[in-house]
Coordinates of C-alpha atoms and ligand atoms in Angstrom, one line a residue:
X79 CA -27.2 -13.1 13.1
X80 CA -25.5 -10.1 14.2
X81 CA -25.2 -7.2 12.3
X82 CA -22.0 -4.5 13.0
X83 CA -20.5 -2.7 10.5
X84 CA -17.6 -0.8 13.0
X85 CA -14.8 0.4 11.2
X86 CA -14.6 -1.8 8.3
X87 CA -13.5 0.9 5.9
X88 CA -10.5 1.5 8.4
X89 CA -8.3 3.7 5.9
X90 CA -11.1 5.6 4.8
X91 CA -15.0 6.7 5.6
X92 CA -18.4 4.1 6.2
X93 CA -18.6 1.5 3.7
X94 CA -22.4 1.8 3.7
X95 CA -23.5 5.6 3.8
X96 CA -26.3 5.5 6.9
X97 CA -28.2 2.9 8.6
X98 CA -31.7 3.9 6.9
X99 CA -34.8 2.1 7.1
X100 CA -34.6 1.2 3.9
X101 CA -31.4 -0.9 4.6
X102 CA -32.8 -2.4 7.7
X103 CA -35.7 -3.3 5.6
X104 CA -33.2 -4.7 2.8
X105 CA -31.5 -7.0 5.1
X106 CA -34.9 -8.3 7.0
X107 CA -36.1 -8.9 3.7
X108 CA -33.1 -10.9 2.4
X109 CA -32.6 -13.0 5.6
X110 CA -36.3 -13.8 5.9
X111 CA -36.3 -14.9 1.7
X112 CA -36.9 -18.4 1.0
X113 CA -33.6 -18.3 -0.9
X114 CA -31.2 -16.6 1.9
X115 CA -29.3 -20.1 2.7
X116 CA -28.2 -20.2 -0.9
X117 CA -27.3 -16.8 -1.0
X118 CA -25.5 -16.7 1.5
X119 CA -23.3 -19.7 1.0
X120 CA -22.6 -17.8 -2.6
X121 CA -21.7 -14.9 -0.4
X122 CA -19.1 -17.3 1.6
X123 CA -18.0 -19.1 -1.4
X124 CA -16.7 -15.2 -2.4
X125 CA -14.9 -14.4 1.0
X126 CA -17.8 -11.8 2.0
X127 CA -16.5 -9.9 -0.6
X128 CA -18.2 -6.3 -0.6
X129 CA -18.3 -6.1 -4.5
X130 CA -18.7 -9.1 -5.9
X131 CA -18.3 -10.2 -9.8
X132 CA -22.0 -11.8 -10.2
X133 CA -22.1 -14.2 -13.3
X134 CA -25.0 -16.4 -14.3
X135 CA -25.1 -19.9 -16.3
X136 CA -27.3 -22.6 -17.7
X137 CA -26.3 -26.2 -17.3
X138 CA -27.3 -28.8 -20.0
X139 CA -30.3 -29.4 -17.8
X140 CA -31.5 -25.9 -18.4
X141 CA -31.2 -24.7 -15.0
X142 CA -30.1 -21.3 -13.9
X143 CA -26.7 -21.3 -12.1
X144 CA -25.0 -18.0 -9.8
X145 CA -21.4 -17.5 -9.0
X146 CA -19.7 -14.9 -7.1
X147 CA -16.3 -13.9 -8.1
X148 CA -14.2 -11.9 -5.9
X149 CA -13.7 -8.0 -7.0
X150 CA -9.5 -8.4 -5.6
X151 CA -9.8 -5.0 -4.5
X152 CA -6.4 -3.6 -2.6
X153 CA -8.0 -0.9 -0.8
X154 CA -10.2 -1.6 2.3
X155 CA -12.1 1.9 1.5
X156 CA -13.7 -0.5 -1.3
X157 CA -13.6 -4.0 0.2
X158 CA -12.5 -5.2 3.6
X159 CA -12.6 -8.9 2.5
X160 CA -10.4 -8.6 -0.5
X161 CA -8.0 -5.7 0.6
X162 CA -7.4 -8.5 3.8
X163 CA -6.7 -11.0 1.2
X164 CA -4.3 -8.3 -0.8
X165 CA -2.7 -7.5 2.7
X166 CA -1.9 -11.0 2.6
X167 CA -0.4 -12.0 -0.1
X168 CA 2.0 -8.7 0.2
X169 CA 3.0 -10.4 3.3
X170 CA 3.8 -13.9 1.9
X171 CA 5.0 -12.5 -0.9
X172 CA 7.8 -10.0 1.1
X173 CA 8.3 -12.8 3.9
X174 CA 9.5 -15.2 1.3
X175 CA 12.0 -12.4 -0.2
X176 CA 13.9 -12.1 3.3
X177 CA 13.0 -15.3 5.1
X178 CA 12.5 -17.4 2.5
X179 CA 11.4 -20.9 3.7
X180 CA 8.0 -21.3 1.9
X181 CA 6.9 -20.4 -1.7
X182 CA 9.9 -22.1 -3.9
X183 CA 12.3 -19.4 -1.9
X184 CA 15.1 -21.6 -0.1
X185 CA 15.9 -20.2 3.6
X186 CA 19.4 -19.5 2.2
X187 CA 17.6 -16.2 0.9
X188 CA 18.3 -14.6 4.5
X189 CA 22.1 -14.5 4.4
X190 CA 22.3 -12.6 1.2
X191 CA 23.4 -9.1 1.5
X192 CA 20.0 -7.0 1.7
X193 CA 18.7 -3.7 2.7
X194 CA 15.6 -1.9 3.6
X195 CA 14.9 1.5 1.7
X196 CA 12.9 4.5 3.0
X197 CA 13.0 7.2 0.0
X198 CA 10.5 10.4 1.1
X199 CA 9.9 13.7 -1.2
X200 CA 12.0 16.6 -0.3
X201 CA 10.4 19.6 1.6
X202 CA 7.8 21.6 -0.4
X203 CA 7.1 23.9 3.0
X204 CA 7.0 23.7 6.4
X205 CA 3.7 21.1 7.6
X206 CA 2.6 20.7 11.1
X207 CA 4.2 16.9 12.0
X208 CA 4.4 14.3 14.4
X209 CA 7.7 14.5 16.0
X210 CA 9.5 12.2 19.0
X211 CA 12.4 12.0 20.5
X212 CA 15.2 9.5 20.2
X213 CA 14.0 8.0 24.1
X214 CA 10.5 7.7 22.7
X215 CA 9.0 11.2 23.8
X216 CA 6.6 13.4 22.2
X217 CA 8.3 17.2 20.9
X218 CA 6.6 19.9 19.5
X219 CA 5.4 20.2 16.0
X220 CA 7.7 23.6 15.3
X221 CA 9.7 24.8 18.0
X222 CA 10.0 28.7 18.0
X223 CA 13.8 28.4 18.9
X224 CA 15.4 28.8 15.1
X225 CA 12.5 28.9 13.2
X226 CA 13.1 32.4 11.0
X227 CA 10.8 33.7 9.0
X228 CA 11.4 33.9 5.3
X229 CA 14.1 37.3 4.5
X230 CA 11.2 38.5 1.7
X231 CA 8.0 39.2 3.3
X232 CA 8.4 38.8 7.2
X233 CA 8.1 41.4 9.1
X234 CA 10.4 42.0 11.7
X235 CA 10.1 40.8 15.2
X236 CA 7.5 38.9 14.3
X237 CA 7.8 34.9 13.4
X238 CA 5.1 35.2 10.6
X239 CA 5.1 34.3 6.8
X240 CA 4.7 37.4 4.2
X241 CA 1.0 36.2 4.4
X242 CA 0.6 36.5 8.1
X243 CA 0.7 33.4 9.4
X244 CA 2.7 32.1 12.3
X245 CA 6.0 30.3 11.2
X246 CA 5.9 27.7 14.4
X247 CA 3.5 25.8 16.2
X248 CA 4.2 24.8 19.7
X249 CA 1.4 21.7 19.5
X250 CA 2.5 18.4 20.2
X251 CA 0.1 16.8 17.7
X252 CA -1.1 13.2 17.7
X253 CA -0.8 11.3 14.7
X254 CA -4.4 10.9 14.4
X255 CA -4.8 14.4 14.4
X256 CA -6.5 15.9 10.6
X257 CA -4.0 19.0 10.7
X258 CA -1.1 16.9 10.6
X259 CA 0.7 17.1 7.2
X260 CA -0.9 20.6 6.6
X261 CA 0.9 23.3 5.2
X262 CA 1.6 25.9 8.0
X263 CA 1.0 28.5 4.8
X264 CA -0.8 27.2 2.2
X265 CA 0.5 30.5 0.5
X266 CA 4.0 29.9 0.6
X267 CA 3.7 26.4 0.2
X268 CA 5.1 25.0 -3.0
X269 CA 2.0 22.9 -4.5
X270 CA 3.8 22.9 -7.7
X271 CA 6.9 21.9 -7.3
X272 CA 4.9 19.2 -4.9
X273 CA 2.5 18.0 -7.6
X274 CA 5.5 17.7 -10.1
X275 CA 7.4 15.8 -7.7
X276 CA 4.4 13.7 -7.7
X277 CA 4.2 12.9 -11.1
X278 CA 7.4 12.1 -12.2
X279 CA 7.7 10.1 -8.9
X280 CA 7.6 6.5 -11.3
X281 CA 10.3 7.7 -13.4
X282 CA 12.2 9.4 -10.5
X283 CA 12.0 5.4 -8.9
X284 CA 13.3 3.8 -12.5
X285 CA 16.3 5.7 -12.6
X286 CA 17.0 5.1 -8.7
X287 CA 17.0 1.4 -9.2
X288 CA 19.4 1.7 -12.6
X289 CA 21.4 4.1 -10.5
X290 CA 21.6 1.0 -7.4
X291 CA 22.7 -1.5 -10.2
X292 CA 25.4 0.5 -11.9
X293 CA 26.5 1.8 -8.3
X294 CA 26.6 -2.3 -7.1
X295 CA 28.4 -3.1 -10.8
X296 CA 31.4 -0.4 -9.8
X297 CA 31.3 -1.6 -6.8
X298 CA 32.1 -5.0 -7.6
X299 CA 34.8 -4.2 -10.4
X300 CA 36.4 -2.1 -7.9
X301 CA 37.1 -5.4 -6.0
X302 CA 38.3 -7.1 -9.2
X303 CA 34.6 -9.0 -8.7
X304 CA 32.7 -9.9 -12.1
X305 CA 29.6 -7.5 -11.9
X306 CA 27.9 -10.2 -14.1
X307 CA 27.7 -13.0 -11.7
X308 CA 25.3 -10.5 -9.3
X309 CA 22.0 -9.2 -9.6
X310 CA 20.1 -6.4 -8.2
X311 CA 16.4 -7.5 -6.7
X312 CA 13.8 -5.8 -5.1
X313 CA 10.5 -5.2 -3.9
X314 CA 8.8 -1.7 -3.2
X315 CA 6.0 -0.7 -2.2
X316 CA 4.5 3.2 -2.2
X317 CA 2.7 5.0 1.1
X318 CA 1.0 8.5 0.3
X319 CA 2.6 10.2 3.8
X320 CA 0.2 12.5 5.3
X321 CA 1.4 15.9 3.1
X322 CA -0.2 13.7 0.5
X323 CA 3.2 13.4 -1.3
X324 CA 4.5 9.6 -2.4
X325 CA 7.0 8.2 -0.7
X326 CA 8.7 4.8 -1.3
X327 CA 9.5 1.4 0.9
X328 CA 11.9 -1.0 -0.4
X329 CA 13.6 -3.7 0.1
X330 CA 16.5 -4.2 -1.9
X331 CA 18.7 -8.0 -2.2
X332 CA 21.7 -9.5 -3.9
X333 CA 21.4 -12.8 -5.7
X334 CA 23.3 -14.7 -7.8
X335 CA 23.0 -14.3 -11.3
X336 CA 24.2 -17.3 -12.4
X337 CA 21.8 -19.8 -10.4
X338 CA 19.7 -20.5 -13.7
X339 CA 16.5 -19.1 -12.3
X340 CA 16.5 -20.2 -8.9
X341 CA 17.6 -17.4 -5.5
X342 CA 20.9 -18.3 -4.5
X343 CA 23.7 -16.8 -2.4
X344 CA 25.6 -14.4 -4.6
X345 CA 29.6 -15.0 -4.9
X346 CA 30.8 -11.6 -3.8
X347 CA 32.5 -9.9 -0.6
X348 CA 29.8 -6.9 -0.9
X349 CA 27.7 -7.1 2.4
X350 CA 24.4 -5.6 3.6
X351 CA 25.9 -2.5 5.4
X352 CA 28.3 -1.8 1.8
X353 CA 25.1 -2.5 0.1
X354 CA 23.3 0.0 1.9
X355 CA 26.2 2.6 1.5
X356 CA 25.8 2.6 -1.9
X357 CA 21.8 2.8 -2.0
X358 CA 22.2 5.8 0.0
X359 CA 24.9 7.3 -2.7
X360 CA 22.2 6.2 -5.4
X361 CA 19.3 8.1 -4.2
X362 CA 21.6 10.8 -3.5
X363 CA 22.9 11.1 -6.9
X364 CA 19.2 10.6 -8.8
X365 CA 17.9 13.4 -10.2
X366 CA 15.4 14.8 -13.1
X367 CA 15.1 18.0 -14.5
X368 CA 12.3 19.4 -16.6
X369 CA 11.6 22.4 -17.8
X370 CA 9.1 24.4 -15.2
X371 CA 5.7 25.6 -15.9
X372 CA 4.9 28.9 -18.1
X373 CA 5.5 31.8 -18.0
X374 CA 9.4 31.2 -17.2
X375 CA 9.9 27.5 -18.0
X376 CA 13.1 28.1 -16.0
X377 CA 14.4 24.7 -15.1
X378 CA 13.3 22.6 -12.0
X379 CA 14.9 19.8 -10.8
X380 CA 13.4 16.7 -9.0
X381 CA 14.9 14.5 -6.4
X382 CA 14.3 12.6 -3.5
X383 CA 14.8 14.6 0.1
X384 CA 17.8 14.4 2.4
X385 CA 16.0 11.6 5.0
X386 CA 17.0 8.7 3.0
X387 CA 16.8 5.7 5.4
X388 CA 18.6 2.5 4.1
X389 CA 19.0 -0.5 7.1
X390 CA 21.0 -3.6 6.6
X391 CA 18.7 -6.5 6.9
X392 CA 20.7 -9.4 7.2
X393 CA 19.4 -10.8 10.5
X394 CA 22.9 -10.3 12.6
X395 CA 23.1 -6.9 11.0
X396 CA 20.0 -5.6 11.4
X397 CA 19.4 -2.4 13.6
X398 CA 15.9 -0.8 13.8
X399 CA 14.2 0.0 10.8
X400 CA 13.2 3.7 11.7
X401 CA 10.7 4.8 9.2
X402 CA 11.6 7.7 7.3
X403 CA 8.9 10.1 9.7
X404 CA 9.3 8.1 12.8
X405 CA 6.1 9.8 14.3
X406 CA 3.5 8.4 11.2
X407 CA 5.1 5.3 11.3
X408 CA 4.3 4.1 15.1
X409 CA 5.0 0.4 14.9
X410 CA 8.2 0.0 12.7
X411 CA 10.2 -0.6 16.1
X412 CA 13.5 -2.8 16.4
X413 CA 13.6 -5.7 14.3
X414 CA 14.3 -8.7 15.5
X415 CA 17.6 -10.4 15.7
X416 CA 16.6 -13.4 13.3
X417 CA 16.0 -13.7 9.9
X418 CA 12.2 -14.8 10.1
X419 CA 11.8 -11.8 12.8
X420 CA 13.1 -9.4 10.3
X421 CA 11.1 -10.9 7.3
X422 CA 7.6 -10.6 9.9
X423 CA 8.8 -7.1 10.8
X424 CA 9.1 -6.0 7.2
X425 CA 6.6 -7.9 5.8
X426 CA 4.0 -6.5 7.9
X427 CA 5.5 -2.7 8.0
X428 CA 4.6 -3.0 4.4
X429 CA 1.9 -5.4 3.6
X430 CA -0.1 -2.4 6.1
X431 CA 0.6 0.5 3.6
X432 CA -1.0 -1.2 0.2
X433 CA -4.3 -1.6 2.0
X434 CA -4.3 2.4 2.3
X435 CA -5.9 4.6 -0.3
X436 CA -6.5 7.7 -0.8
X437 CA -9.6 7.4 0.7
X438 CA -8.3 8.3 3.9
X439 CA -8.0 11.9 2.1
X440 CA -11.5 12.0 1.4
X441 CA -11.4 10.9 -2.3
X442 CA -12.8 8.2 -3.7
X443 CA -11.0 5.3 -6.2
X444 CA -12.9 6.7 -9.3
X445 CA -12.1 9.6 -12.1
X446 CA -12.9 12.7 -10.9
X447 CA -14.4 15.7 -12.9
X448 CA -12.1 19.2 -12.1
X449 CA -16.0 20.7 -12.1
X450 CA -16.6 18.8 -8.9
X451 CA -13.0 20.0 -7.0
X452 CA -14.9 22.8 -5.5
X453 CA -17.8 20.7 -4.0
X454 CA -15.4 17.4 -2.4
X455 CA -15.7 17.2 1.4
X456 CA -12.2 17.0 1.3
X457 CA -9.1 19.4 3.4
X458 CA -8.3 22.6 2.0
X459 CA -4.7 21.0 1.1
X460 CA -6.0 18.2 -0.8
X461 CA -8.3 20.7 -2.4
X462 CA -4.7 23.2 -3.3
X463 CA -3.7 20.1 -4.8
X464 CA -6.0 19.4 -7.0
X465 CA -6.5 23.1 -8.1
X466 CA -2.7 22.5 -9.0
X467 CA -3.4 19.6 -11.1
X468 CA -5.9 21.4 -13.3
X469 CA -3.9 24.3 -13.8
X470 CA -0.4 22.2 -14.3
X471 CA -2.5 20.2 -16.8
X472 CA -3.3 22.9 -19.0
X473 CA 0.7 23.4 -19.6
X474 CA 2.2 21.7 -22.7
X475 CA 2.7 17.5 -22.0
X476 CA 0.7 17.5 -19.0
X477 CA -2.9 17.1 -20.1
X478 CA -3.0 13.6 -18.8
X479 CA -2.6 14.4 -15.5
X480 CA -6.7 14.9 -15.3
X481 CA -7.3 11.6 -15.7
X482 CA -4.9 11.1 -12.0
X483 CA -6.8 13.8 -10.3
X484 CA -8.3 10.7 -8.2
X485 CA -4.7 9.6 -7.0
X486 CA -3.5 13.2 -6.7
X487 CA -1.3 12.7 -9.3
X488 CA 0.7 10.0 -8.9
X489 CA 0.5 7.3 -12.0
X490 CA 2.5 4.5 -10.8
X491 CA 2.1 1.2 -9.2
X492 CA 1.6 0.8 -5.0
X493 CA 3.9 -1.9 -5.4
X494 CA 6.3 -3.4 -8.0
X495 CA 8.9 -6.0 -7.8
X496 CA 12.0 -7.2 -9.7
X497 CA 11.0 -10.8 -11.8
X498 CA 13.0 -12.6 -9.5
X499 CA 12.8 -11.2 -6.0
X500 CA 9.9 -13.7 -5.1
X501 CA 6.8 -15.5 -5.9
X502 CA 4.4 -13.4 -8.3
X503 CA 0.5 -12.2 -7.2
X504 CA -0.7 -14.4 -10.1
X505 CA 1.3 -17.7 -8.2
X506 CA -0.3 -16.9 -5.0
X507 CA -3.7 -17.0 -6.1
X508 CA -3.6 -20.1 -8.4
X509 CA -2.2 -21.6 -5.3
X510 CA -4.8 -20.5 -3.2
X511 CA -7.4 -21.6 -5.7
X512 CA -5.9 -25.0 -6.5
X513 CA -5.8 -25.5 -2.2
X514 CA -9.3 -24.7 -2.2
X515 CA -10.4 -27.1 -5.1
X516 CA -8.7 -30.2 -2.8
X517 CA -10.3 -28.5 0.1
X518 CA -14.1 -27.5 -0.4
X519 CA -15.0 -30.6 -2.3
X520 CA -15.7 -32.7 0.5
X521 CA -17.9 -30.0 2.0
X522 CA -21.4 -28.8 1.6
X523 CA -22.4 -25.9 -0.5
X524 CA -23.1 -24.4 3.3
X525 CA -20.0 -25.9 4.9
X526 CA -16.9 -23.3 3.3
X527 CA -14.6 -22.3 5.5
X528 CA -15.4 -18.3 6.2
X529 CA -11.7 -16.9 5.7
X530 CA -11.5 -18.8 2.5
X531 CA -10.2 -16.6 -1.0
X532 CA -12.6 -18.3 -3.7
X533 CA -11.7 -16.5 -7.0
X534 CA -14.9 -18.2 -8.6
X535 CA -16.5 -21.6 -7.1
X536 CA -15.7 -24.1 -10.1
X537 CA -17.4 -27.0 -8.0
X538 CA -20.6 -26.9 -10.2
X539 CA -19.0 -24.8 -13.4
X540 CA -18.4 -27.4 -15.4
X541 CA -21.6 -28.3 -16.2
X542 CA -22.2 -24.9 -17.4
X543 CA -21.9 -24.1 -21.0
X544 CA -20.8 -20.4 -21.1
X545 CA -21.2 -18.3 -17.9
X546 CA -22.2 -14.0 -18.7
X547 CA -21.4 -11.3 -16.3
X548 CA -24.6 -9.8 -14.7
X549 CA -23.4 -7.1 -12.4
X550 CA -20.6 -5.9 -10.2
X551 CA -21.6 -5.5 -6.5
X552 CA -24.8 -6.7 -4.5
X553 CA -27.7 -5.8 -5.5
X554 CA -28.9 -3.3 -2.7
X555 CA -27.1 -1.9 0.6
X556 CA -28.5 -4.0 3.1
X557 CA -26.6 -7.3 1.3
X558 CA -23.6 -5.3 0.8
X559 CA -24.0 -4.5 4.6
X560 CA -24.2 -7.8 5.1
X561 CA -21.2 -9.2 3.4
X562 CA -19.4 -6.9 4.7
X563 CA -20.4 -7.5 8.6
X564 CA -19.5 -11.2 8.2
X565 CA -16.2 -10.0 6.6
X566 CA -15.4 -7.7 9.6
X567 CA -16.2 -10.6 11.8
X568 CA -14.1 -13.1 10.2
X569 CA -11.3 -10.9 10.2
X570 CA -11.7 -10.6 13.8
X571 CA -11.5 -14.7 14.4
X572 CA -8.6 -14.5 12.0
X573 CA -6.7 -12.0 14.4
X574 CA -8.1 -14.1 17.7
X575 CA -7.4 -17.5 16.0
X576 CA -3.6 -16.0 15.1
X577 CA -3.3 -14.6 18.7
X578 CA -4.4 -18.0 20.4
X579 CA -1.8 -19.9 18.0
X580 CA 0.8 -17.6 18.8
X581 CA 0.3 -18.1 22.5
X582 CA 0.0 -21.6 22.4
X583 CA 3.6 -21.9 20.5
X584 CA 5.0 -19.8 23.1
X585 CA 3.8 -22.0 26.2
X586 CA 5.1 -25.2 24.1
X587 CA 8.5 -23.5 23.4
X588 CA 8.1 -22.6 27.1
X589 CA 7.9 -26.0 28.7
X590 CA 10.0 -27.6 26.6
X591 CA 12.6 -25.1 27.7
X592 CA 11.8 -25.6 31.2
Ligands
ZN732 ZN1 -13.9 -7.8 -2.8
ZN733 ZN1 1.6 21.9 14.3
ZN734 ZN1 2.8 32.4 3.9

């Protein structure tokens, strides 16, 4: 068996914290245990999940039974297996929005007028950023030409901040590198204003989409069309960008409201490029204002920055989907000129982002104490931001925002979609499970397919009377280590198997054309 744990955490640090000798002595103990074949088929059965749901039975013979549930974890920081699976399902689940094709989503879905979204955070200070050019090129991070330093402090002649810091930076930064999204002055940045921003980013999103469907109702009365007969849909999906501020994806559709429940082509002369006019004009127009923090409670006002990106999606419309920081989002290229090209290129642009977490800023997915801010191995910025938090939460309505110090603040959902804009999470997985069921019971206990999703193994369940939870996770590192390897691995066949397909289609398309 090999044993390789790589990157499996990919968005954040190791899964398993050092290869000791206790670990290594773990996993030689497991795999030489009389049991191991049985555990291990368990450990299939769950999709190498790297914190499994551990229940136990008895059957009406008195015998013990184990099952291993999956944990569904989004975030690969926590489980590579399941966040894979999650990754997934985002995928279908977007595909069949613009595509359509599969998942009760007729291919008609394609034609209607839609649009992709790219809402960011305004500027809260000038951060050291990944920049290119419009041929491709790599630019400098702050180029000295017009870059004045602030009227208050600066001191003349010299580019610096009241605080003494230099107000460019020539670097042409990679977007790997840990300074990028880093306050040039953490001084004059504004971590409150940032942190608010944060917060209220959920409510700031609500009255974006009420501000789309009243802008698409005047729209359509304007043309003497009934507003009634369309409906707004949409899908989004939220990316922490490397300033560790929320920003939003989104893809936003037309259907007809009329179609009892099904998607069908709305009946309106409104198309994608007028639809994404007047997304543009709505996340212009939203704003929010509260009252600021003591002492002053003078009023600030939220809303979204100036780069607001809205494409056309409708496959002969469709340009290139430029993410909203064209440097961090290496990958989001042209889009191709058919419907199922633009429904892959979405689909995956997005399904990549709910896998991230904000591990990747050092922080882990639990509660955190505002005692242990001082001691996190974490960037000084992340650190501003959480010293923000504690003091922001001491101000009159925002003692809840402890409890988000994990997430940095931000209380929403990753991703969120209108009822109707495709098949639901909850779909997805009983049809997975139900496959499975008419799949695995002509196989061993030792024969499941590897990539499979079991939710729980149900093949011997009904013989039990009651099942009780025993645990959450494996029971030592070196089976966690394990899982995990094998998870990494059959990730990796997944990816070869895809790539082999993919070629093979090509060469058949290929000679068949010639
Ligand atoms: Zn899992
Ligand atoms: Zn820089
Ligand atoms: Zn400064």
């Amino acid at each position: 068996m090999t044993i390789g744990i790589g990157d499996a955490g990919s968005a954040g640090g190791p899964l398993v914290a050092g290869f000791s000798d206790v670990v290594v002595a773990q996993i030689v103990r497991r795999a030489c245990s009389a049991g191991f074949e049985r555990w291990w088929s368990r450990v299939a059965n769950a999709g190498y999940c790297a914190r499994p749901v551990q229940l136990t039975g008895v059957d009406v013979f008195g015998r013990e039974h184990h099952v291993l549930g999956r944990c569904k974890n989004r975030r690969a920081s926590v489980c590579p297996s399941c966040s894979d699976l999650y990754a997934a399902d985002i995928w279908q689940l977007i595909h069949a929005g613009i595509a359509g094709g599969h998942h009760d989503i007729p291919a008609t879905v394609s034609a209607h007028p839609s649009v992709f979204v790219t809402l960011t955070a305004p500027g809260f200070g000038a951060v050291h950023s990944v920049h290119t050019s419009a041929s491709g090129g790599a630019r400098r991070c702050h180029r000295e030409r017009g870059f004045r330093p602030d009227a208050g402090g600066a001191v003349a002649g010299v580019r610096r901040c009241c605080h003494g810091k230099s107000l460019w930076c020539t670097d042409i930064h990679a977007s790997v590198d840990a300074v990028v999204g880093e306050p040039l002055c953490r001084q004059c940045y504004d971590y409150t204003a940032q942190v608010l921003f944060t917060w209220h980013a959920p409510e700031l999103w609500r009255r974006f989409t009420i501000a789309v469907r009243r802008g698409v109702a005047k729209a359509l009365r304007m043309r003497g069309e009934d507003p009634i007969g369309v409906r707004v849909s949409f899908v989004k999906v939220v990316e922490m960008q490397r300033r560790v501020v929320p920003h939003f994806h989104a893809v936003i559709r037309l259907d007809d409201a009329d179609a009892d429940g099904a998607v069908a082509i709305p009946e309106t002369s409104l198309d994608a490029a007028q639809l994404a006019i007047l997304v543009r004009q709505a996340a212009a127009l939203v704003r929010m204002e509260i009252p600021g923090p003591a002492p002053g409670n003078s009023l600030v006002v939220l809303r979204f920055g100036s780069q607001i990106d809205a494409q056309p999606l409708t496959a002969a419309e469709s340009g290139s989907i430029a993410g909203a920081e064209s440097g961090a989002v290496a990958g989001a290229g042209v889009v191709s000129s058919t419907a199922a090209g633009v429904g892959r290129r979405v689909a995956g642009y997005l399904a990549k982002y709910v896998t991230k977490s904000v591990a990747e800023f050092g922080l882990t997915p639990h509660r955190l104490s505002p005692e242990a801010i001082d001691t996190l191995d974490v960037s000084e910025h992340v650190r501003t931001i959480l010293s923000t938090i504690t003091v922001l939460a001491q101000q009159r309505g925002y003692a809840p925002m402890l409890r988000w110090l994990h997430t940095l603040g931000y209380r929403g959902y990753v991703t969120t979609k209108s009822r109707r804009f495709s098949i639901t999470m909850g779909a997805l997985r009983d049809r997975r499970a139900r496959w499975r069921a008419d799949h695995t019971q002509h196989l061993g206990p030792d024969n499941d397919p590897v990539c499979g999703g079991a939710e729980v193994r149900v093949a011997d369940a009904s013989a039990v009377s009651g099942w009780e939870f025993r645990r959450v996770g494996h029971v030592c590192d070196g089976d966690r280590l394990l899982a995990i390897s094998a998870a990494v691995r059959a990730r990796e066949h997944r990816w070869v198997a895809r790539e082999e397909h993919a070629a093979q289609v090509a060469a058949e398309r290929y000679s068949i054309a010639a």
